[in-house]
XYZ file of C-alpha atoms in Angstrom:
422
model
C -20.591 14.816 -25.218
C -20.671 13.992 -28.831
C -16.743 15.222 -29.600
C -15.719 12.967 -26.732
C -17.345 9.846 -28.408
C -15.978 10.667 -31.992
C -12.419 10.788 -30.471
C -12.672 8.027 -28.166
C -9.311 6.524 -28.920
C -7.635 10.075 -28.044
C -9.604 10.476 -24.867
C -8.605 6.508 -23.766
C -4.896 7.448 -24.961
C -4.691 10.517 -22.279
C -6.625 8.933 -19.681
C -4.392 5.785 -19.796
C -1.037 8.051 -19.950
C -2.501 9.845 -16.543
C -3.406 6.419 -15.075
C 0.158 5.287 -15.814
C 1.288 8.384 -13.963
C -0.768 7.628 -10.765
C 0.523 4.043 -10.822
C 3.982 5.334 -11.185
C 3.331 7.425 -7.963
C 1.559 4.407 -6.383
C 5.253 2.458 -7.006
C 7.368 5.098 -6.081
C 5.587 5.997 -2.930
C 3.368 3.093 -1.469
C 5.363 0.193 -2.664
C 8.280 1.757 -1.469
C 6.760 2.113 1.982
C 6.092 -1.781 1.448
C 9.606 -2.561 1.042
C 11.179 0.197 3.173
C 11.118 -1.621 6.560
C 12.877 -4.679 4.933
C 15.547 -2.601 3.436
C 16.208 -0.325 6.336
C 16.425 -3.688 8.670
C 18.994 -4.811 6.074
C 17.181 -8.021 5.526
C 17.137 -7.143 1.935
C 19.028 -4.525 -0.661
C 17.221 -2.045 -2.585
C 17.836 -3.920 -5.548
C 16.581 -6.983 -4.013
C 13.404 -5.124 -2.819
C 12.942 -3.772 -6.108
C 13.079 -7.375 -7.688
C 11.254 -9.047 -5.190
C 8.413 -6.109 -5.782
C 8.625 -6.431 -9.693
C 7.654 -9.972 -9.460
C 5.479 -10.224 -6.627
C 3.456 -6.510 -7.059
C 3.241 -7.136 -10.920
C 1.743 -10.712 -10.160
C -0.595 -9.023 -7.520
C -1.581 -6.114 -9.766
C -2.298 -7.792 -13.041
C -3.461 -11.404 -12.209
C -5.690 -10.330 -8.741
C -5.968 -6.499 -9.399
C -9.801 -6.135 -9.943
C -12.169 -8.183 -12.380
C -14.892 -5.627 -11.716
C -14.636 -2.262 -9.842
C -16.937 0.064 -8.254
C -17.542 2.984 -11.190
C -16.553 5.872 -8.695
C -13.577 4.572 -6.180
C -14.355 4.036 -2.724
C -18.084 4.885 -3.101
C -17.236 8.496 -2.573
C -19.469 10.246 -5.350
C -23.020 9.613 -6.231
C -22.360 8.335 -9.871
C -25.897 9.033 -10.358
C -25.531 13.019 -10.335
C -23.636 12.361 -13.970
C -26.308 10.430 -15.637
C -27.224 13.890 -17.705
C -23.538 15.296 -18.038
C -21.448 11.759 -18.268
C -18.426 13.663 -20.060
C -17.857 15.521 -16.604
C -17.221 12.191 -14.883
C -14.710 11.423 -17.795
C -13.141 14.748 -17.208
C -13.255 14.600 -13.162
C -11.450 11.146 -13.396
C -8.813 12.286 -15.849
C -8.227 15.402 -13.305
C -8.297 13.261 -10.311
C -5.724 10.852 -12.037
C -3.605 13.474 -13.091
C -3.857 15.512 -9.892
C -2.883 12.568 -7.398
C -0.245 11.540 -9.976
C 1.529 14.779 -9.443
C 1.107 15.078 -5.725
C 3.019 11.484 -5.221
C 5.723 12.287 -7.730
C 6.305 15.547 -5.659
C 6.081 13.519 -2.404
C 8.003 10.590 -3.723
C 10.720 13.118 -4.736
C 10.738 14.788 -1.342
C 10.926 11.691 0.723
C 7.321 11.960 1.955
C 5.580 8.681 2.662
C 2.136 9.793 1.759
C -1.174 8.006 1.276
C -1.860 6.769 -2.237
C -5.483 6.093 -1.540
C -6.130 9.729 0.453
C -4.038 11.059 -2.845
C -7.203 9.969 -5.318
C -9.823 10.320 -2.642
C -9.139 13.810 -2.147
C -8.747 14.475 -5.819
C -12.182 12.925 -6.929
C -13.648 14.945 -3.922
C -12.430 17.934 -5.161
C -13.676 17.766 -8.652
C -17.283 16.449 -7.764
C -17.880 18.941 -4.928
C -16.798 22.195 -6.548
C -17.314 21.281 -10.377
C -20.388 19.389 -9.638
C -21.778 20.161 -6.293
C -21.249 19.375 -2.880
C -24.312 17.266 -2.749
C -22.711 14.921 -4.848
C -20.057 13.833 -2.312
C -20.882 11.279 0.338
C -19.377 12.996 3.303
C -19.913 10.228 5.641
C -17.157 8.249 3.541
C -14.974 11.110 3.561
C -15.182 11.261 7.484
C -14.523 7.550 7.830
C -11.027 8.002 5.735
C -10.251 11.048 7.433
C -10.521 9.210 10.725
C -8.403 6.504 9.670
C -5.545 8.808 9.888
C -5.929 8.155 13.601
C -7.106 4.705 13.657
C -4.707 2.794 11.512
C -1.506 3.844 12.600
C -2.323 3.678 16.256
C -3.527 -0.083 15.643
C -0.898 -1.190 13.727
C 1.743 0.699 16.470
C -0.154 -1.091 19.323
C 0.207 -4.533 18.019
C 3.548 -3.897 16.531
C 4.778 -2.598 19.959
C 3.617 -5.626 21.463
C 5.110 -7.942 19.135
C 8.636 -6.562 19.408
C 8.014 -6.847 23.405
C 7.478 -10.420 22.803
C 10.931 -10.555 20.869
C 12.927 -8.985 23.452
C 11.324 -11.089 26.085
C 11.448 -14.461 24.697
C 14.636 -14.247 22.477
C 16.881 -11.132 22.907
C 16.882 -11.249 26.950
C 17.122 -14.887 27.291
C 21.005 -16.272 28.511
C 21.479 -17.979 24.778
C 19.436 -15.649 22.708
C 20.607 -17.757 19.342
C 18.978 -21.225 20.591
C 15.731 -19.159 21.876
C 15.408 -17.922 18.566
C 15.806 -21.275 16.886
C 12.851 -22.396 19.488
C 10.405 -19.164 18.821
C 10.942 -18.261 15.356
C 8.715 -21.220 14.056
C 6.025 -20.000 15.778
C 6.624 -16.484 14.331
C 6.920 -18.063 10.815
C 3.469 -19.635 11.393
C 2.306 -16.229 12.382
C 3.681 -14.683 9.357
C 2.299 -17.145 7.027
C -1.464 -16.914 8.846
C -1.647 -13.069 8.382
C 0.046 -12.878 5.021
C -2.346 -15.765 3.613
C -5.383 -13.772 5.450
C -4.208 -10.564 3.855
C -4.034 -12.182 0.003
C -7.477 -13.791 0.557
C -9.396 -11.007 1.955
C -7.789 -8.227 -0.118
C -6.516 -9.823 -3.282
C -7.849 -13.104 -4.911
C -11.482 -12.211 -4.439
C -10.853 -9.843 -7.471
C -10.293 -13.082 -10.030
C -13.561 -14.801 -8.616
C -12.429 -16.707 -5.565
C -14.429 -14.745 -3.194
C -13.864 -16.295 -0.201
C -15.610 -15.095 2.956
C -13.588 -13.211 5.833
C -14.448 -16.331 8.206
C -13.357 -18.731 5.747
C -10.259 -17.025 4.453
C -8.724 -17.459 8.291
C -9.478 -20.902 8.057
C -7.734 -21.362 5.010
C -5.030 -19.438 6.503
C -4.110 -21.916 8.756
C -2.536 -24.012 5.899
C -0.659 -20.987 4.944
C 0.623 -20.632 8.234
C 1.848 -24.248 8.227
C 3.297 -24.118 4.701
C 5.773 -20.764 5.793
C 6.645 -22.430 8.969
C 7.805 -25.555 7.281
C 9.404 -24.004 4.289
C 11.191 -21.302 6.965
C 12.349 -24.375 9.308
C 14.293 -25.418 6.318
C 16.175 -22.185 5.924
C 16.587 -22.072 9.932
C 18.482 -25.346 9.683
C 21.352 -23.761 7.620
C 21.779 -20.959 9.590
C 24.796 -21.452 11.907
C 25.639 -19.455 14.966
C 28.738 -16.650 14.227
C 30.824 -16.431 17.451
C 33.125 -13.819 15.824
C 30.303 -11.814 14.788
C 28.257 -12.093 17.934
C 31.494 -10.847 20.083
C 30.970 -7.368 17.743
C 27.476 -7.464 17.934
C 25.584 -9.820 20.329
C 22.550 -10.284 18.553
C 24.283 -10.671 15.200
C 23.401 -14.395 14.751
C 20.030 -13.818 16.038
C 19.003 -11.053 13.454
C 20.322 -13.616 10.573
C 17.484 -15.901 11.507
C 14.898 -12.633 11.616
C 16.137 -11.773 8.244
C 14.672 -14.833 6.920
C 11.136 -13.999 8.183
C 11.576 -10.652 6.416
C 12.003 -12.213 2.912
C 8.402 -13.706 3.370
C 6.778 -11.090 4.767
C 8.202 -8.681 1.978
C 7.037 -10.989 -1.154
C 3.567 -11.721 0.718
C 2.841 -8.111 1.504
C 3.882 -6.982 -2.103
C 1.510 -9.325 -3.710
C -1.409 -8.274 -1.559
C -0.363 -4.389 -1.682
C -0.234 -4.787 -5.688
C -3.539 -6.705 -5.803
C -5.275 -4.045 -3.736
C -3.677 -0.762 -4.039
C -3.484 -1.039 -7.704
C -7.425 -0.024 -7.727
C -6.483 3.878 -6.819
C -4.828 3.886 -10.339
C -7.071 1.757 -12.564
C -10.818 2.423 -10.892
C -10.802 5.985 -12.562
C -9.257 4.591 -15.446
C -11.868 2.133 -15.316
C -14.845 4.518 -14.969
C -13.532 6.509 -17.868
C -13.134 3.582 -20.134
C -16.717 2.233 -19.298
C -18.287 5.627 -20.009
C -16.663 6.000 -23.277
C -17.229 2.297 -24.232
C -20.870 2.383 -23.399
C -21.592 5.534 -25.443
C -22.156 7.857 -22.250
C -24.003 5.619 -20.146
C -22.994 5.363 -16.578
C -23.139 1.944 -14.983
C -22.768 1.016 -11.012
C -19.582 -1.230 -11.962
C -17.334 -1.203 -14.712
C -15.710 -4.281 -16.269
C -11.918 -4.100 -15.931
C -10.338 -4.474 -19.237
C -6.921 -6.329 -19.311
C -5.138 -3.498 -20.837
C -5.958 -1.131 -18.004
C -4.533 -3.511 -15.356
C -1.246 -3.859 -17.702
C -1.240 -0.122 -17.552
C -1.249 -0.077 -13.496
C 1.061 -3.021 -13.355
C 3.406 -1.272 -15.319
C 3.440 1.771 -13.829
C 3.803 0.496 -10.279
C 7.033 -1.381 -11.186
C 8.458 1.620 -13.104
C 7.411 4.180 -10.099
C 9.277 1.766 -7.747
C 12.379 1.135 -9.865
C 13.145 4.767 -11.029
C 12.101 6.707 -7.336
C 11.524 4.304 -4.937
C 14.743 4.410 -2.770
C 13.842 7.795 -1.358
C 10.708 7.057 0.408
C 12.367 3.581 1.249
C 14.917 5.654 2.968
C 12.341 7.413 5.165
C 10.496 4.436 6.193
C 13.384 2.405 6.862
C 16.306 4.349 8.294
C 15.129 8.012 9.070
C 11.816 7.367 11.879
C 14.095 4.785 13.932
C 16.707 2.424 13.434
C 15.512 -0.872 12.205
C 17.006 -4.304 12.634
C 15.390 -7.486 11.146
C 13.593 -8.406 14.216
C 12.107 -5.018 14.505
C 11.401 -4.771 10.824
C 9.393 -8.087 11.294
C 7.465 -6.611 14.392
C 6.635 -3.703 12.138
C 5.615 -5.528 9.332
C 3.776 -8.408 10.961
C 1.886 -5.330 12.765
C 1.004 -3.749 9.495
C -0.429 -6.828 8.071
C -2.199 -7.741 11.178
C -4.210 -4.149 10.891
C -4.875 -4.713 6.974
C -6.649 -8.289 8.080
C -8.691 -6.645 10.929
C -9.381 -3.773 9.101
C -10.501 -6.183 5.883
C -13.033 -7.956 8.365
C -14.533 -4.991 10.331
C -14.878 -2.745 6.994
C -12.532 -0.149 8.907
C -10.859 2.037 5.846
C -7.233 2.279 6.311
C -4.483 3.341 4.553
C -1.118 1.212 3.754
C 1.117 3.939 4.314
C -0.275 5.134 7.480
C -0.344 1.585 8.635
C 3.279 0.622 7.971
C 4.229 4.258 9.603
C 2.461 3.786 12.541
C 3.949 0.026 13.035
C 7.390 1.583 12.585
C 6.560 4.029 15.371
C 5.408 1.203 17.574
C 8.550 -0.482 17.452
C 10.503 2.405 18.027
C 8.576 3.396 20.825
C 9.341 0.032 22.491
C 12.821 1.240 22.933
C 11.713 4.714 24.300
C 10.773 7.769 22.656
C 14.114 8.725 22.425
C 14.892 6.533 19.666
C 12.591 8.307 17.212
C 13.393 10.880 15.168
C 10.435 13.551 15.949
C 11.489 16.169 13.208
C 10.901 13.407 10.471
C 7.783 12.186 11.826
C 6.475 15.866 12.090
C 7.181 16.088 8.367
C 5.303 12.827 7.628
C 2.217 14.136 9.714
C 2.480 17.189 7.891
C 2.388 15.718 4.339
C -0.234 13.487 5.760
C -2.689 16.263 6.316
C -1.608 18.221 3.176
C -2.517 14.955 0.864
C -6.107 15.432 0.829
C -6.420 19.350 0.213
C -3.385 19.276 -2.373
C -5.146 16.366 -4.423
C -8.447 18.243 -4.306
C -6.813 21.652 -5.426
C -4.886 20.219 -8.056
C -7.898 18.170 -9.217
C -10.449 21.385 -9.657
C -7.633 23.303 -11.383
C -7.438 20.414 -14.012
C -11.064 19.773 -14.288
C -12.125 23.234 -15.135
C -8.967 23.135 -17.955
C -10.611 19.890 -19.399
C -13.913 21.473 -19.553
C -12.444 24.265 -21.172
C -10.423 22.485 -23.802
C -12.704 19.674 -24.863
C -16.170 21.696 -24.381
C -18.444 21.755 -21.512
């Protein structure tokens, strides 16, 4: 412990590098998930998606990414067991960041949309259970996270299925789908604004001191819904029907209307995602910083310095820009064919699931939620519209994520113990 405190700056530099790697993986994988539906549906190009993510993910991560965070991410490890050996917590969190970061880079390179939350959770459970003791892990919390593998994609898929069915009935199956879209889409815009404002309030702004209750956030979200509907209505007026394009594809003009919707969902989802999931990278880093700054004393909460948020925000942006296109392609084009109307249903279904989970305390994965939503949209056209081979690969990567993170973390934990001294 004495050596670690004497070389505190070196330890923080190493931990900061590992935190950047983890954030890089979050950007390459999780953020690419959030943007994948918009790109796959043709509402945004890859460059436009990256630009939106750079602005809104960075703003969400840096401005609303967390003033205070729990010392141990997700409450899955009992911090009290490290009181006598605080340096083990530092080694463990460094190992968890490095392990989860490496796994996310591998998964992103392969184009697998895996859960960044499950990556870091598996890594923390691994070093704590093997390096410290199984009693250090809150297994009930781990069980609820594993259960979310089923609950979050099912719920998102269910909501998205009925959303796209409503689009088919109210717009696509009408005699004049373009005029029907003009009438119906403002209502969908209100829903988008309402849900996205709720996502932002329940998952984001509470980190900067604006701690709005779940009930109050739903009330304030009415204003967000009305604002988005009003702005969207201005855009809709500028969209004219293109008979020539409609002759080649009957719903060409209609899909241009829904493409406007997806721009709103992409911006808001990026901000809410940045404010929430940056904690996967900066939470363990904040815990390391807290132990070192407090001379080995472990508190229940760790203050989040601005430099740590900056590391997380920059890592997310670089990860998406450099490697995000692979996961975008998987989510946006390889599971099922997406159009703006289908992509809108998937993103709104995923966002609604996030809001419901925030109010009920249900642990969810952004990745699993978005993939489940895309599956729900595909099922609305029949199972034949789904690429079952790709889906099987995705499900396998989900199952492998927790043990992969755990195994790598155990190896790195013992490596750091040997390197820096037990």
